[in-house]
CSV table of C-alpha atoms in Angstrom, one decimal:
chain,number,residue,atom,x,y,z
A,1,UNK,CA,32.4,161.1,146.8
A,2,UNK,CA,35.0,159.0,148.7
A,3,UNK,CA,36.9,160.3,151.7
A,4,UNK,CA,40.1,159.7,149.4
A,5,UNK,CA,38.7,162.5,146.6
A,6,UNK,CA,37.7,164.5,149.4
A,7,UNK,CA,40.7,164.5,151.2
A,8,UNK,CA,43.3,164.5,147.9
A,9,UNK,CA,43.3,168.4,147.6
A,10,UNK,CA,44.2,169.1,150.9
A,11,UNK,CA,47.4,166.9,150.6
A,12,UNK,CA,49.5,169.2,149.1
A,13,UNK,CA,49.4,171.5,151.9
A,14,UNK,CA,49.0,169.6,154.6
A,15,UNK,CA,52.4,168.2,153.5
A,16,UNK,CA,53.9,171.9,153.2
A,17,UNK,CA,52.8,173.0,156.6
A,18,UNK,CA,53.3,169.9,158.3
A,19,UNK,CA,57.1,169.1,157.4
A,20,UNK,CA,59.2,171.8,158.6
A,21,UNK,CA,57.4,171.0,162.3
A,22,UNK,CA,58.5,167.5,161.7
A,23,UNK,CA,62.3,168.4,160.7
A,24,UNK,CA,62.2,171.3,163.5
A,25,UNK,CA,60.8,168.6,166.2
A,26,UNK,CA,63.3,165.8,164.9
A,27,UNK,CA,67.0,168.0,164.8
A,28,UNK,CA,67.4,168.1,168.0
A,29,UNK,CA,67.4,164.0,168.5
A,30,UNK,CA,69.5,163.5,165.7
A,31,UNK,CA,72.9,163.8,167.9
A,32,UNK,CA,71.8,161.6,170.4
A,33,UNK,CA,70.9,159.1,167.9
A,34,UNK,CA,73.7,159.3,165.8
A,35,UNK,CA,75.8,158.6,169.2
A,36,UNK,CA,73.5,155.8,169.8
A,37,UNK,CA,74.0,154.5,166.7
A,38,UNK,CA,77.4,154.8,166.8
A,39,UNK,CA,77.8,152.9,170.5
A,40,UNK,CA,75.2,150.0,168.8
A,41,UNK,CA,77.6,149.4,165.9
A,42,UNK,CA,80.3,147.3,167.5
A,43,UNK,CA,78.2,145.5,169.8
A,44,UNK,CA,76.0,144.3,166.7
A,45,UNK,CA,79.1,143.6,164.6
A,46,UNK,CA,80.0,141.5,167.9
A,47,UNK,CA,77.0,139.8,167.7
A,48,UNK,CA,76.8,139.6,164.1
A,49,UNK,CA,80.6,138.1,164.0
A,50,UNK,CA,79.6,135.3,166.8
A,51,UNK,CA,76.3,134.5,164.7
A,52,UNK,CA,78.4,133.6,161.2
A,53,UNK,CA,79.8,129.9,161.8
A,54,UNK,CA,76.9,128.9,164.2
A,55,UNK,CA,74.9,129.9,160.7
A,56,UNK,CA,77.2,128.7,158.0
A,57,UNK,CA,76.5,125.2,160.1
A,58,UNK,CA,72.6,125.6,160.1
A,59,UNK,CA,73.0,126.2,156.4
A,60,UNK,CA,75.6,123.4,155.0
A,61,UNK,CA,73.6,120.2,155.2
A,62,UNK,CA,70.5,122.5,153.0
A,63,UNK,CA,73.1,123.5,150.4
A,64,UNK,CA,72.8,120.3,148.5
A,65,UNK,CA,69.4,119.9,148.1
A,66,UNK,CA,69.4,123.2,147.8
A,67,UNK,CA,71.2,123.1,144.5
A,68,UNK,CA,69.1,119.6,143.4
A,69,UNK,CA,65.5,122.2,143.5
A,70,UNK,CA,67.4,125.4,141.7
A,71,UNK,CA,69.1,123.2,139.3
A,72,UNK,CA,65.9,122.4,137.2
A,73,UNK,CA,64.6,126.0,137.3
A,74,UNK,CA,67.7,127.7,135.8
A,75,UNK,CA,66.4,127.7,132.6
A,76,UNK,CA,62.6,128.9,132.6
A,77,UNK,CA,64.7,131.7,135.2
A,78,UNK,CA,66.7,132.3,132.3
A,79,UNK,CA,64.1,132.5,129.6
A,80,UNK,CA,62.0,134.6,131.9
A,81,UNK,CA,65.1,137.3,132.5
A,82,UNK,CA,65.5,137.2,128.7
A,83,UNK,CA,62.0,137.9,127.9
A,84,UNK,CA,62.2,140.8,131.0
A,85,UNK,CA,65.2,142.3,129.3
A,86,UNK,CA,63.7,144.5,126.6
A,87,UNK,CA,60.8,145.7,128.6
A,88,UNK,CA,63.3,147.1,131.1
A,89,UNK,CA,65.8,148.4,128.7
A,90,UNK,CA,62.9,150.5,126.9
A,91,UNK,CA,61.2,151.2,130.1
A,92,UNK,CA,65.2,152.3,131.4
A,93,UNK,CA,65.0,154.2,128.5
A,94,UNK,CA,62.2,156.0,129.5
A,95,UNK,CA,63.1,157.3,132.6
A,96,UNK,CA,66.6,158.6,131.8
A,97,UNK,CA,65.8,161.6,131.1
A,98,UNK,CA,63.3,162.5,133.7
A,99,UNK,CA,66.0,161.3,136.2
A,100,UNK,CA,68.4,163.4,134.6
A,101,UNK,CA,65.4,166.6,134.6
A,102,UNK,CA,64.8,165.6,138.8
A,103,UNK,CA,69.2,165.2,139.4
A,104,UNK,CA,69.7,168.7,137.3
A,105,UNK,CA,67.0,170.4,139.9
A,106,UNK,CA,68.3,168.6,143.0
A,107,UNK,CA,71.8,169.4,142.9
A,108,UNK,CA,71.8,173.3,143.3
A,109,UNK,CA,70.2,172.7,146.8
């Protein structure tokens, strides 16, 4: 047999033992990184902010020809999204109610 079938049973529990180490080990960072985050998030806003025109000037000469190559593909795009649609809707369909079973048993906790 393959090391994946031999290794597949023990998955379950490897998962249940090993997680709550993992959550135990990782609570105490989480402060610290949630005030790192939190001192990142104007500097990259900065950043990001400075970035924008510099960008919107890389990009305006491409919009044009741009444009020229999408224009001729709208329609197969559209046919293809058309013939998509009922596939989706009945495979939508589908999972409803299993999403519904998995929400119903989440909330509680």
């Amino acid at each position: 047999p393959s090391p994946v079938t031999i290794a597949t049973p023990s998955v379950p529990s490897l998962v249940t033992t090993s997680v709550p180490s993992l959550v135990t080990m990782a609570t105490p960072s989480v402060p610290s990184l949630v005030t790192l985050a939190t001192l990142l998030v104007p500097s990259l806003v900065t950043i990001a902010t400075l970035l924008v025109p510099s960008l919107v000037t890389i990009a305006t000469p491409f919009v044009p020809s741009l444009v020229t190559i999408a224009t001729p593909l709208v329609p197969s795009l559209v046919t293809i999204a058309t013939l998509l649609v009922p596939s989706q809707v009945t495979l939508a369909t589908l999972l409803v109610p299993s999403q519904v079973t998995l929400a119903t048993l989440l909330v509680p906790s």
